[in-house]
CSV table of C-alpha atoms and ligand atoms in Angstrom, one decimal:
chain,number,residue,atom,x,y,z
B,262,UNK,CA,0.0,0.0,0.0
B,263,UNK,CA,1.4,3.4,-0.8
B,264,UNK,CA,0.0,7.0,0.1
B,265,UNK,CA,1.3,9.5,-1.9
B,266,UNK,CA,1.6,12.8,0.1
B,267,UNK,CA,3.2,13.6,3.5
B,268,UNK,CA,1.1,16.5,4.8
B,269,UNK,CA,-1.4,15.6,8.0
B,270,UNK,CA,-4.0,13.8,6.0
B,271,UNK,CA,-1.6,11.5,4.2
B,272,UNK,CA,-0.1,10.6,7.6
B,273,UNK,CA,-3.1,10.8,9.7
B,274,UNK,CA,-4.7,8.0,6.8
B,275,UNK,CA,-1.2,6.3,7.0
B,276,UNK,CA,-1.0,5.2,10.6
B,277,UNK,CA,-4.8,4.4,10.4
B,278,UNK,CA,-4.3,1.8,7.8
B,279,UNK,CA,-1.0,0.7,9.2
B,280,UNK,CA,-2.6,0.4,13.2
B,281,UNK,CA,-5.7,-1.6,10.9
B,282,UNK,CA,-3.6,-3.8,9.0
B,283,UNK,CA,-0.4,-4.6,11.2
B,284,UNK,CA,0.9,-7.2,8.7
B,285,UNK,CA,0.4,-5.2,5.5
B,286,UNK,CA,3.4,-3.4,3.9
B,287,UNK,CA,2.9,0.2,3.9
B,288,UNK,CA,5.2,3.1,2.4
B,289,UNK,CA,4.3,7.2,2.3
B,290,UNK,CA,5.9,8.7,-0.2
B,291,UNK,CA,6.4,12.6,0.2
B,292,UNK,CA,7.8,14.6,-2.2
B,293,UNK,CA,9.7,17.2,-0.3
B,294,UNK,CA,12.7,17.0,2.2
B,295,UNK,CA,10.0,16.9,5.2
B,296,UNK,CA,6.5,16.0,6.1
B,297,UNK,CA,3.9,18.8,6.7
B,298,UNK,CA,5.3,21.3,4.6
B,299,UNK,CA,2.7,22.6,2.4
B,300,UNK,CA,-0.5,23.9,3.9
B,301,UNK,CA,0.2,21.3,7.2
B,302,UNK,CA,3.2,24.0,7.7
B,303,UNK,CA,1.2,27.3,6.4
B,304,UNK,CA,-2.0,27.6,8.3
B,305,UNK,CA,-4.1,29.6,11.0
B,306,UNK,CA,-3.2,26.6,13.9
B,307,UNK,CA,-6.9,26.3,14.7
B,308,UNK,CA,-9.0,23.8,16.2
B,309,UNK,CA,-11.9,24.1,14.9
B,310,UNK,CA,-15.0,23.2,16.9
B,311,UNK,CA,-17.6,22.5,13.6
B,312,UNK,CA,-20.0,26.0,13.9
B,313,UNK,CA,-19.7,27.0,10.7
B,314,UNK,CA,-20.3,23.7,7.7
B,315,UNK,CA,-24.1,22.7,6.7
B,316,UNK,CA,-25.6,19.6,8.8
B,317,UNK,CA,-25.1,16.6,7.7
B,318,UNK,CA,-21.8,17.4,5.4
B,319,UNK,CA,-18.6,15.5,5.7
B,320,UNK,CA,-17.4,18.2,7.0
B,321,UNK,CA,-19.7,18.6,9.6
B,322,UNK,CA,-19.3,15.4,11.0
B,323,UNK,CA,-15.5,14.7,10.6
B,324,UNK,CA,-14.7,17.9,12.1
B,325,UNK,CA,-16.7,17.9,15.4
B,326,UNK,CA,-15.6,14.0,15.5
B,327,UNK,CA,-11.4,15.0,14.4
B,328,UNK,CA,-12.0,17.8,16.9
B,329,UNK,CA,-12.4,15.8,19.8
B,330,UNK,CA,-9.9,13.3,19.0
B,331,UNK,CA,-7.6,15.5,17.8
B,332,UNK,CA,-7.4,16.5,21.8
B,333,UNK,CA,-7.7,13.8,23.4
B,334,UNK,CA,-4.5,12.7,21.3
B,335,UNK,CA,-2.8,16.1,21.7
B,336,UNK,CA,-3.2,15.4,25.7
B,337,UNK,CA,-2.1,12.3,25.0
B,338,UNK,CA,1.0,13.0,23.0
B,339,UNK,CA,2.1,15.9,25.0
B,340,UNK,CA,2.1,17.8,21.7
B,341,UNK,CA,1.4,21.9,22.4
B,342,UNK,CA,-1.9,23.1,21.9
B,343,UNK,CA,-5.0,25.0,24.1
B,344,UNK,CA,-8.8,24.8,24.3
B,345,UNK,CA,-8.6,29.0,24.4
B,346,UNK,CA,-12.0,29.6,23.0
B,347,UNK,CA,-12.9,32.0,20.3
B,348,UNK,CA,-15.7,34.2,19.9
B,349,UNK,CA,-17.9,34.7,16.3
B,350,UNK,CA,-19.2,38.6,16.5
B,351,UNK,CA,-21.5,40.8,14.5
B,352,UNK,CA,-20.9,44.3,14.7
B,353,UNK,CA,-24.2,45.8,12.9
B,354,UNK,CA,-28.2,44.6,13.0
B,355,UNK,CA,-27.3,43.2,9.2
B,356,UNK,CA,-25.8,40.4,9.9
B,357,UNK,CA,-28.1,39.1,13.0
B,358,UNK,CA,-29.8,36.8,10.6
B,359,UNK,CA,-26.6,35.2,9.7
B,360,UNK,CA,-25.5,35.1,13.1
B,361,UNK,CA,-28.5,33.4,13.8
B,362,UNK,CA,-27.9,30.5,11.1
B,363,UNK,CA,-24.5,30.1,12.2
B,364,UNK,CA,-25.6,29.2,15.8
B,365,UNK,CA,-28.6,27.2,13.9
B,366,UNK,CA,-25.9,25.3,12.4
B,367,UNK,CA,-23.9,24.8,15.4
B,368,UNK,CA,-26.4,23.2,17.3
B,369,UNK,CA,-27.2,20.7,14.4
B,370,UNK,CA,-23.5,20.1,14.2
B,371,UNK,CA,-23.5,19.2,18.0
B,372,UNK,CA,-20.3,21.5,18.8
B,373,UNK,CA,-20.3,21.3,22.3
B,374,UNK,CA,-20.6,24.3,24.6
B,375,UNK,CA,-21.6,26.5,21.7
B,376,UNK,CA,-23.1,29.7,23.3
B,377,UNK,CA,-25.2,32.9,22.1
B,378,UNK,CA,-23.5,35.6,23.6
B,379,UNK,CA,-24.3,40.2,24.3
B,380,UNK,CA,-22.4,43.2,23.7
B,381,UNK,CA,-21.2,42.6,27.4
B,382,UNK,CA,-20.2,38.4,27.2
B,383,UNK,CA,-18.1,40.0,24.4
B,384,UNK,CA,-16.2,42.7,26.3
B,385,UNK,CA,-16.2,40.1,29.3
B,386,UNK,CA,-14.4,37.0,27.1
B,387,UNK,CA,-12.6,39.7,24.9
B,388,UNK,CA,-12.0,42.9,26.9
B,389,UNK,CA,-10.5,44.7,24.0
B,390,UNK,CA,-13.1,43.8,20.9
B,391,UNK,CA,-16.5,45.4,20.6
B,392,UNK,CA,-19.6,44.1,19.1
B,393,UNK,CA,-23.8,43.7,19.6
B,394,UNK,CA,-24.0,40.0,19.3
B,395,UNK,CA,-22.0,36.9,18.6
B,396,UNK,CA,-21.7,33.4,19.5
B,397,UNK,CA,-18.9,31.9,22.1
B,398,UNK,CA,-17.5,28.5,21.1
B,399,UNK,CA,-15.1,27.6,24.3
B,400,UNK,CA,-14.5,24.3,22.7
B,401,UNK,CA,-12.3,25.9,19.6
B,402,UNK,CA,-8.2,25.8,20.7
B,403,UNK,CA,-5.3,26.0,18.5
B,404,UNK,CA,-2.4,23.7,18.2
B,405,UNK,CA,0.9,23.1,16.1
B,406,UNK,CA,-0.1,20.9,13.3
B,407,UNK,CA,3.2,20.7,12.4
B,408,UNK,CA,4.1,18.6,15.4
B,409,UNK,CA,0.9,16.7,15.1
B,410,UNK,CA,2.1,15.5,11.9
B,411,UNK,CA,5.3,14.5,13.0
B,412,UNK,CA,3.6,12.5,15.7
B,413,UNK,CA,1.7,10.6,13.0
B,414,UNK,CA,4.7,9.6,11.4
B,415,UNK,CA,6.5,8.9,14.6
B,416,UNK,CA,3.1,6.3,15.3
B,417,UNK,CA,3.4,5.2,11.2
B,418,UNK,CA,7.3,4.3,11.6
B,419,UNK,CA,6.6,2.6,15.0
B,420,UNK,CA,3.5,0.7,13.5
B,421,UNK,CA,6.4,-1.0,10.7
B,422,UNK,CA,5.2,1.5,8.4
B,423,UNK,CA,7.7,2.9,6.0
B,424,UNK,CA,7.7,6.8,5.5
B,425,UNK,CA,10.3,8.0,2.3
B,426,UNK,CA,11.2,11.5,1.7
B,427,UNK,CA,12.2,13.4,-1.7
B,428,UNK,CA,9.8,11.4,-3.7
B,429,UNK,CA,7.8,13.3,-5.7
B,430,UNK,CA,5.5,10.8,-7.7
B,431,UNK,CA,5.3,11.7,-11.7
B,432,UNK,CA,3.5,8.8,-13.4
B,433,UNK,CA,0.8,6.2,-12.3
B,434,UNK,CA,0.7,3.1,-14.4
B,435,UNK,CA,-2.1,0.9,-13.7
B,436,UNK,CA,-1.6,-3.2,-14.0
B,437,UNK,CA,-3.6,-6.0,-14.0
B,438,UNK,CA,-2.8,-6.6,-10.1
B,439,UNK,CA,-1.0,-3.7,-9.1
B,440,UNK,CA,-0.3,0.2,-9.6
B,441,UNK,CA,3.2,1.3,-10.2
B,442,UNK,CA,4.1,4.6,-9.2
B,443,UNK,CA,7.5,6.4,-11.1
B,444,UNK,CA,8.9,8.5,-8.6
B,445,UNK,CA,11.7,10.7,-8.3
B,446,UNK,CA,13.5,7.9,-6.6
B,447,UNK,CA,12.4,5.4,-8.8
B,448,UNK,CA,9.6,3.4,-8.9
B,449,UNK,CA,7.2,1.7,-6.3
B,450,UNK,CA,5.4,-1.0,-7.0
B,451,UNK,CA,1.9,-1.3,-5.0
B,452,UNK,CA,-1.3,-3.4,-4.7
B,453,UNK,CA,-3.1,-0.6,-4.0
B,454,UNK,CA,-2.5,4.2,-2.9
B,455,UNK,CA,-4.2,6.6,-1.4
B,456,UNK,CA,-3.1,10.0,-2.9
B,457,UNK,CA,-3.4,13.1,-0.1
B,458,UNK,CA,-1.7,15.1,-2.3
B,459,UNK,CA,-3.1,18.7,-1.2
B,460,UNK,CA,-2.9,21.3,-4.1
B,461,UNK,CA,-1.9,18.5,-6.5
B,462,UNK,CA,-4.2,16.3,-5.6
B,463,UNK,CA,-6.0,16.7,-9.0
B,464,UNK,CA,-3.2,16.1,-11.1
B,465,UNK,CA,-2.4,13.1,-9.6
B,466,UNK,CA,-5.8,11.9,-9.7
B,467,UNK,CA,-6.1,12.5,-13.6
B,468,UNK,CA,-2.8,10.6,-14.4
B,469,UNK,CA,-4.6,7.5,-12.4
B,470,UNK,CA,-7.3,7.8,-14.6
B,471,UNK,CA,-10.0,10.3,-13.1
B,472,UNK,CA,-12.3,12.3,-14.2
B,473,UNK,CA,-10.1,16.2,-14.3
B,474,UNK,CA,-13.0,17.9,-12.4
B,475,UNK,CA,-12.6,19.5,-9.5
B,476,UNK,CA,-9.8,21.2,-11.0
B,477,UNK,CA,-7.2,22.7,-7.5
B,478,UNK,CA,-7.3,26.5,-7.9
B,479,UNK,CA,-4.4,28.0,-5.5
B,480,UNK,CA,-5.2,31.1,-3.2
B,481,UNK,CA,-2.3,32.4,-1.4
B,482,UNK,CA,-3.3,34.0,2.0
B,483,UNK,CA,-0.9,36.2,3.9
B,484,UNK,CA,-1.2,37.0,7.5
B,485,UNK,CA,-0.1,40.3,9.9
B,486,UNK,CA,1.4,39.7,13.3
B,487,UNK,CA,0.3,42.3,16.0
B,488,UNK,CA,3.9,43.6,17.5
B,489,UNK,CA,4.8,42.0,20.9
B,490,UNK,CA,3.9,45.1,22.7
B,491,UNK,CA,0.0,45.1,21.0
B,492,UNK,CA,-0.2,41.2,21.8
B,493,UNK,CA,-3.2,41.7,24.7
B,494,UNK,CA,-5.2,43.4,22.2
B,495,UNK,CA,-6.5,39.7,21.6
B,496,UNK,CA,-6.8,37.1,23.8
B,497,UNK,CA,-7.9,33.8,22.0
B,498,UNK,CA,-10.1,33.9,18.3
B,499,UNK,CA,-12.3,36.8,17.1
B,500,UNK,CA,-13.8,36.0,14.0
B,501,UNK,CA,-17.0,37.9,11.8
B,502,UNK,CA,-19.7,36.1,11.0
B,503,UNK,CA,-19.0,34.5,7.8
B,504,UNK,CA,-20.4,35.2,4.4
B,505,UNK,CA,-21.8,31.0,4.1
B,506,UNK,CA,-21.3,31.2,-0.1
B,507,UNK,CA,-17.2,31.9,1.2
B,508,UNK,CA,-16.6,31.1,4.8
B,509,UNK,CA,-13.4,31.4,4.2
B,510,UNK,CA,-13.2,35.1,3.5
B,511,UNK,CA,-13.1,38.0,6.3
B,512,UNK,CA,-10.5,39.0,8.8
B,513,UNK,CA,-9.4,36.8,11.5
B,514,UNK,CA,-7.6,37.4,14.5
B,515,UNK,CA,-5.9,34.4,15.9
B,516,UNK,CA,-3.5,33.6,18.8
B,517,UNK,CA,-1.1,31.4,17.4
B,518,UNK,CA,0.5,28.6,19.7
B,519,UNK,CA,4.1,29.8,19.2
B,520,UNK,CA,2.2,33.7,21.3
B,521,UNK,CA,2.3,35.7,18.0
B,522,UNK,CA,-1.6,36.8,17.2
B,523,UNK,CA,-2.1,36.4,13.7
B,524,UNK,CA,-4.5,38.9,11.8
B,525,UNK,CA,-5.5,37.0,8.1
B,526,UNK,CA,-5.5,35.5,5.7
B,527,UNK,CA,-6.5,37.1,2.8
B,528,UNK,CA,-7.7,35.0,-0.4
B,529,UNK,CA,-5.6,36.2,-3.8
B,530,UNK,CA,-5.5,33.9,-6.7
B,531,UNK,CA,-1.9,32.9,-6.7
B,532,UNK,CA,0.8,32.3,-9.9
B,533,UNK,CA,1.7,29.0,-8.2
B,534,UNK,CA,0.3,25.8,-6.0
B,535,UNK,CA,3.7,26.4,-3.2
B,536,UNK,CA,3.4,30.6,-4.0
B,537,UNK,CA,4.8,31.1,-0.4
B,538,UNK,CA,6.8,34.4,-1.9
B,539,UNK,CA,4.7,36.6,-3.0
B,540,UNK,CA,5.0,37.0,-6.9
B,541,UNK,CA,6.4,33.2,-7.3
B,542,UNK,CA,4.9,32.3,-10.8
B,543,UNK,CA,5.0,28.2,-12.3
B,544,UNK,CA,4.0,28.6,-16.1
B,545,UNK,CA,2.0,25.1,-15.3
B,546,UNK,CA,0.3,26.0,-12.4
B,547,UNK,CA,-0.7,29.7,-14.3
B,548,UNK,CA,-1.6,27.9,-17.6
B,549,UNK,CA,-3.7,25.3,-15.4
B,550,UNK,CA,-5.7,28.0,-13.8
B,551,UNK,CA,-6.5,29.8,-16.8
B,552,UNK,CA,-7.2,27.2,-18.8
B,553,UNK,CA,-10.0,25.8,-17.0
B,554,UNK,CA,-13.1,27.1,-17.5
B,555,UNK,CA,-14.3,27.0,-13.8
B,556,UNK,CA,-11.8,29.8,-12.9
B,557,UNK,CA,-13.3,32.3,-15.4
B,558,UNK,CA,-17.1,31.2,-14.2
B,559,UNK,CA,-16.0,31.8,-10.6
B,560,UNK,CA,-14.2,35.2,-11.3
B,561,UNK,CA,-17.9,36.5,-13.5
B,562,UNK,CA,-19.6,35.4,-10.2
B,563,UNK,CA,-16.9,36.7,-7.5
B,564,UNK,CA,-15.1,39.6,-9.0
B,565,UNK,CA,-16.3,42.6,-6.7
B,566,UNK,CA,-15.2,40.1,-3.4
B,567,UNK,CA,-11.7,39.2,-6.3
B,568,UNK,CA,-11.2,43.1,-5.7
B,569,UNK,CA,-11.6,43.6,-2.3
B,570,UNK,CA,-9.3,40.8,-1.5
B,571,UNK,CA,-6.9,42.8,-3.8
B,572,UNK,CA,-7.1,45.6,-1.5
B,573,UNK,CA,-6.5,43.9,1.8
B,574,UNK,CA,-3.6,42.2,0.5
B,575,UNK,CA,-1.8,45.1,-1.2
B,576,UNK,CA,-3.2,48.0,0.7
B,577,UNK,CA,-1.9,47.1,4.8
B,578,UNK,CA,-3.7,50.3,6.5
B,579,UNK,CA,-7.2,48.4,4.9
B,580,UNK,CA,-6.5,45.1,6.1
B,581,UNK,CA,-6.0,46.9,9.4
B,582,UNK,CA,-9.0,49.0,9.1
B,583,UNK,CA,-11.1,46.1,8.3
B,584,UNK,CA,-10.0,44.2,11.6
B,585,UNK,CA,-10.6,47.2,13.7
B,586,UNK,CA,-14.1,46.7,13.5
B,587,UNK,CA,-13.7,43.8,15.6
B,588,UNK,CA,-11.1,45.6,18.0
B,589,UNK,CA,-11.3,49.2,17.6
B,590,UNK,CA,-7.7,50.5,19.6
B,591,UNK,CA,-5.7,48.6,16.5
B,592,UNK,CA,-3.7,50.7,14.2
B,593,UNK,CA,-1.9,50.2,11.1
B,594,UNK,CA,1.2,50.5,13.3
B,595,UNK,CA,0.3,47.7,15.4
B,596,UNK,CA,1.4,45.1,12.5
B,597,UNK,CA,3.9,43.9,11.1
B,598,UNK,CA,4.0,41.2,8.3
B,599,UNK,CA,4.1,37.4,8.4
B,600,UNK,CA,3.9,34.4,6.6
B,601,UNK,CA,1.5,33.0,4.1
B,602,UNK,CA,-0.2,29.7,2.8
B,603,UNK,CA,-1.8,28.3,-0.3
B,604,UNK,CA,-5.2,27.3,0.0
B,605,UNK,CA,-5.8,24.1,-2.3
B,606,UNK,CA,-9.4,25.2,-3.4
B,607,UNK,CA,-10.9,22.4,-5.4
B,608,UNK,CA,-13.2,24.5,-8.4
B,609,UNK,CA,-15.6,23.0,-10.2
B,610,UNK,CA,-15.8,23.2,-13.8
B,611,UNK,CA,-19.0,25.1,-13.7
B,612,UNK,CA,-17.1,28.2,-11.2
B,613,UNK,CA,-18.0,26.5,-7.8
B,614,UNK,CA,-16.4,26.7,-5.0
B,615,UNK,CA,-16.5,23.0,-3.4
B,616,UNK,CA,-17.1,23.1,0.0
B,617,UNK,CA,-16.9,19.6,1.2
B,618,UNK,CA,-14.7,17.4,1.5
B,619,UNK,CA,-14.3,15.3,-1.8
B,620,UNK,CA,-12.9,11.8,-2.2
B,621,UNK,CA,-12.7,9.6,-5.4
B,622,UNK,CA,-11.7,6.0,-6.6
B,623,UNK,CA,-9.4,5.1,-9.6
B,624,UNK,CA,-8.9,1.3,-10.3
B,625,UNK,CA,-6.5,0.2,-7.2
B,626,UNK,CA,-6.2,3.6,-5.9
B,627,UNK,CA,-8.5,6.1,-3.9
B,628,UNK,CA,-7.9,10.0,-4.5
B,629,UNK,CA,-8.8,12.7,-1.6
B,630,UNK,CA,-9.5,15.6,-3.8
B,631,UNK,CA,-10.6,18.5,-1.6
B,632,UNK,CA,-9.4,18.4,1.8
B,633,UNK,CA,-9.7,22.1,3.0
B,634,UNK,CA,-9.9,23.8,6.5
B,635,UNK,CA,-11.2,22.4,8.5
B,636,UNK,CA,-9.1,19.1,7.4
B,637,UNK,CA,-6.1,19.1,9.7
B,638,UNK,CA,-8.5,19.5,12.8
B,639,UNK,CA,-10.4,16.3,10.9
B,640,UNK,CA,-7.5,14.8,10.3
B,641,UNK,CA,-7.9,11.7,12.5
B,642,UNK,CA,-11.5,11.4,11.6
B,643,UNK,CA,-10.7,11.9,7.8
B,644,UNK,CA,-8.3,8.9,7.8
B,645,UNK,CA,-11.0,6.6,9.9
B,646,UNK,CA,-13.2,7.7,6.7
B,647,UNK,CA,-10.6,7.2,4.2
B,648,UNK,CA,-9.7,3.6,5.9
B,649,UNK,CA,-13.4,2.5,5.5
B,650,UNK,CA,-13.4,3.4,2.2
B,651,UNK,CA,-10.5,1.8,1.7
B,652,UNK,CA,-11.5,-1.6,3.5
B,653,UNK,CA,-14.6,-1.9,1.2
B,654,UNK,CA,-12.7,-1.0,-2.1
B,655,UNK,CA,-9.9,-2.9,-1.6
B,656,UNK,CA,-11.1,-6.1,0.8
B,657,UNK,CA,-9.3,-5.0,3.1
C,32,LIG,C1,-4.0,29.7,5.0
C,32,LIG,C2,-4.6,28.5,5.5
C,32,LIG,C3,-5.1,28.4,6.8
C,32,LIG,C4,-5.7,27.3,7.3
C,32,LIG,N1,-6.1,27.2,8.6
C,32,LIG,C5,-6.6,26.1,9.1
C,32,LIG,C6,-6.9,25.9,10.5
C,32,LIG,O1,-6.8,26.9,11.3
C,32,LIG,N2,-7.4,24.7,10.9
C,32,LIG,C7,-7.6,23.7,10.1
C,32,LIG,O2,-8.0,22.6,10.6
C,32,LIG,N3,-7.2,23.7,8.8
C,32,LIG,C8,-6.7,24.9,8.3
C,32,LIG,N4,-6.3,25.0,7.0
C,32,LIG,C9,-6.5,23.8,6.2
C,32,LIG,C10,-5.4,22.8,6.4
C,32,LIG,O3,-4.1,23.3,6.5
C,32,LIG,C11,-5.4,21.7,5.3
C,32,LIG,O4,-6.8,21.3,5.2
C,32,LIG,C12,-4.6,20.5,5.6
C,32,LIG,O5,-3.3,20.9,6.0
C,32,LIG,C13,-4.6,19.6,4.4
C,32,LIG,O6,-3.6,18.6,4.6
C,32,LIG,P1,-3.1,17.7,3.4
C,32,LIG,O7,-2.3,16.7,4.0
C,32,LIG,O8,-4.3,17.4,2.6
C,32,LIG,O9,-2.3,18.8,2.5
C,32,LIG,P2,-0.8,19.3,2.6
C,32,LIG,O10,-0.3,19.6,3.9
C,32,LIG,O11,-0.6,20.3,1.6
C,32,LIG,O12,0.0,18.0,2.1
C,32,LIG,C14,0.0,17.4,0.8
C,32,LIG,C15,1.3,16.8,0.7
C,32,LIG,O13,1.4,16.1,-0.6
C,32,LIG,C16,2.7,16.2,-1.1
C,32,LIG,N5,2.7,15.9,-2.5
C,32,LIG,C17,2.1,16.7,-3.4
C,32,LIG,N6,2.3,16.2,-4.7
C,32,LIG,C18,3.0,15.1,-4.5
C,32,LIG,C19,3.6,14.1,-5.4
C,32,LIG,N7,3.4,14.2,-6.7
C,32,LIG,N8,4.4,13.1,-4.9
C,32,LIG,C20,4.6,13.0,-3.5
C,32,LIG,N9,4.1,13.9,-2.6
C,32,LIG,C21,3.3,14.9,-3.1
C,32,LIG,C22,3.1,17.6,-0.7
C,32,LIG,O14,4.5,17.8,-0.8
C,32,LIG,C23,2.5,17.8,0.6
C,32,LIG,O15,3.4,17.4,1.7
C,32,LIG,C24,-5.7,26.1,6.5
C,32,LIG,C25,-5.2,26.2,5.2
C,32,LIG,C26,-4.6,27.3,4.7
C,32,LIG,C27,-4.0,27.3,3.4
């Protein structure tokens, strides 16, 4: 058995399959020099608690499920994280209806503890941000994924699972009783892979055979940092209430675990799938984007919110101005700059944004094709789904 892909799903399906199956033969083959460092090593650090996905998703279910897990292995592995709480606020009358199905959604979604909250809860929980109504979720916490995912591999290497670095996987031939995957270390021969390959998940998929839609769209976000000194303006999460067509969007402020407080990320279409520098252009990745015809549905539909994002990112004193509404004293000298991730947005061909979790079969192989956020909080969850999945395709 091989999973292709190193980040936390790949590892957290990994030592699933490997605790499920002591005797099989398992290998993970990563591309890069370490594990986790795509978006496991470019993210927000959240735990999230499950408020904000529609009832009965996947992602609904795998994340209140990962959430929970996700701790008790976190306690269990002595790996950093903290149940600090974060706090969902509207700041005008216009978006108490939304607020409303947020906490709708929540309750369906059985995130535990999940309170409505006053102008004065919010001053209480978050003496420096200002608001009229929001919604308290104590169970949300941030951790270091990074060191989550090297705890995976840890449990994967102890299991007598194999884990092999530098081995960026360029061809999938399929066989009559086997799959043979050409990497840049050679080639692995496999009875069956699971391919967690983040932002290149869909190009892996199509060269085993699948169907080229949902086509990965990168979005680079970049965070601020508030300055050490400004660093009690924020004591856990403060998040808006979402826009549910792109939860994803709108300024968050986030303690990190590491004590920086993160303000981001912004959403830009990005030049390349690992644009970590801003301005990092791969003629593939560019010519894949534009080629496919979701990307120019999407930008008829979202162009105004495609402009705004624009603004945040280039324009500092906005992004600034547009988290002050949360927490008034902050001021464009308050940040400094940070890092950023790549969002692997799966896009359909018809301009939607997929919001669920997607996963796919090829002959022999299985293909998880959109594993956003909330999917490292999932993660443990995800690879009990994927290792069903797995059992009944494969007779496991
Ligand atoms: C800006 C940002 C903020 C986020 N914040 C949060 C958050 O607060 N909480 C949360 O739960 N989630 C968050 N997420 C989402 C979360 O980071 C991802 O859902 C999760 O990390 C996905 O894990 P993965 O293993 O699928 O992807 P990745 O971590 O990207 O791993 C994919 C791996 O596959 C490898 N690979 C790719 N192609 C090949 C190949 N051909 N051969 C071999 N290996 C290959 C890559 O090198 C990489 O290591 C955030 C994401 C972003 C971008």
């Amino acid at each position: 058995m091989a999973i292709v892909g190193g980040g936390i799903v790949g590892l957290a399906v990994a030592r699933e399959l490997v605790r499920r199956n002591p005797r099989s033969s398992l290998c993970v083959l990563e591309r890069e020099a370490e594990m986790g460092t795509h978006q496991t090593g470019h993210n927000s650090g959240v735990i999230h608690a499950g408020v904000y996905y529609q009832p009965g998703s996947l992602k609904a279910r795998l994340c209140v499920e990962g959430a929970r897990e996700l701790y008790e292995y976190c306690a269990e592995r002595d790996i950093a994280h903290e149940r600090c709480g974060k706090v969902i606020i509207a700041t005008d009358s216009s978006e108490l209806p939304r607020l409303d199905d947020l906490e709708r959604r929540g309750r369906a979604n059985g995130v535990p503890g999940l309170r409505r909250i006053d102008a004065a809860d919010i001053e209480q929980i978050e003496p420096h941000a200002r608001g009229i109504a929001g919604l308290h979720s104590p169970g949300t916490g941030i951790v270091d994924f990074p060191a989550v995912a090297r705890a995976y591999a840890q449990d994967v290497l102890e299991a007598g699972g194999a884990v092999a670095r530098g081995c960026e996987v360029t061809d999938v031939e399929v066989r009559a009783r086997s799959l043979r995957l050409i990497h840049a270390r050679g080639t692995t021969e496999a009875g069956q892979a699971i391919f967690c390959a983040g932002a290149w998940a869909d190009r892996l998929a199509v060269t085993a055979g699948a169907d080229p839609d949902p086509r990965i769209v990168p979005f680079r976000g970049a965070y601020l940092k508030l300055a050490t000194e400004r660093r009690h303006l924020v004591r856990s999460l403060i998040y808006p209430v979402p826009d549910p067509a792109l939860p994803f969007l709108g300024v968050h402020l986030t303690k990190h675990i590491d004590g920086e407080v993160l303000i981001g990320p912004t959403a830009l279409i990005a030049g390349a799938r690992d644009a970590y520098r801003l301005g990092r252009m791969q003629r593939r990745d560019v010519l894949d984007t534009l080629a496919w015809p979701g990307t120019w549905r999407m930008l008829a539909r979202w162009w105004r919110t495609g402009v705004s994002e624009l603004r945040y990112a280039a324009v500092r004193s906005a992004f600034v101005h547009a988290a002050a509404r949360y927490v008034p004293e902050l001021q464009a000298s308050d940040v400094e700059p940070s890092f950023a991730g790549v969002r692997a947005q799966a896009l359909g061909r018809d301009g939607r944004l997929i919001d669920d979790f997607v996963f796919s079969a090829t002959p022999r192989a299985l293909h998880v094709r959109n594993a956003p956020s909330p999917a490292a909080t999932a993660s443990l969850a995800i690879a009990r789904h994927v290792a069903d999945e797995a059992g009944r395709a494969f007779g496991l």
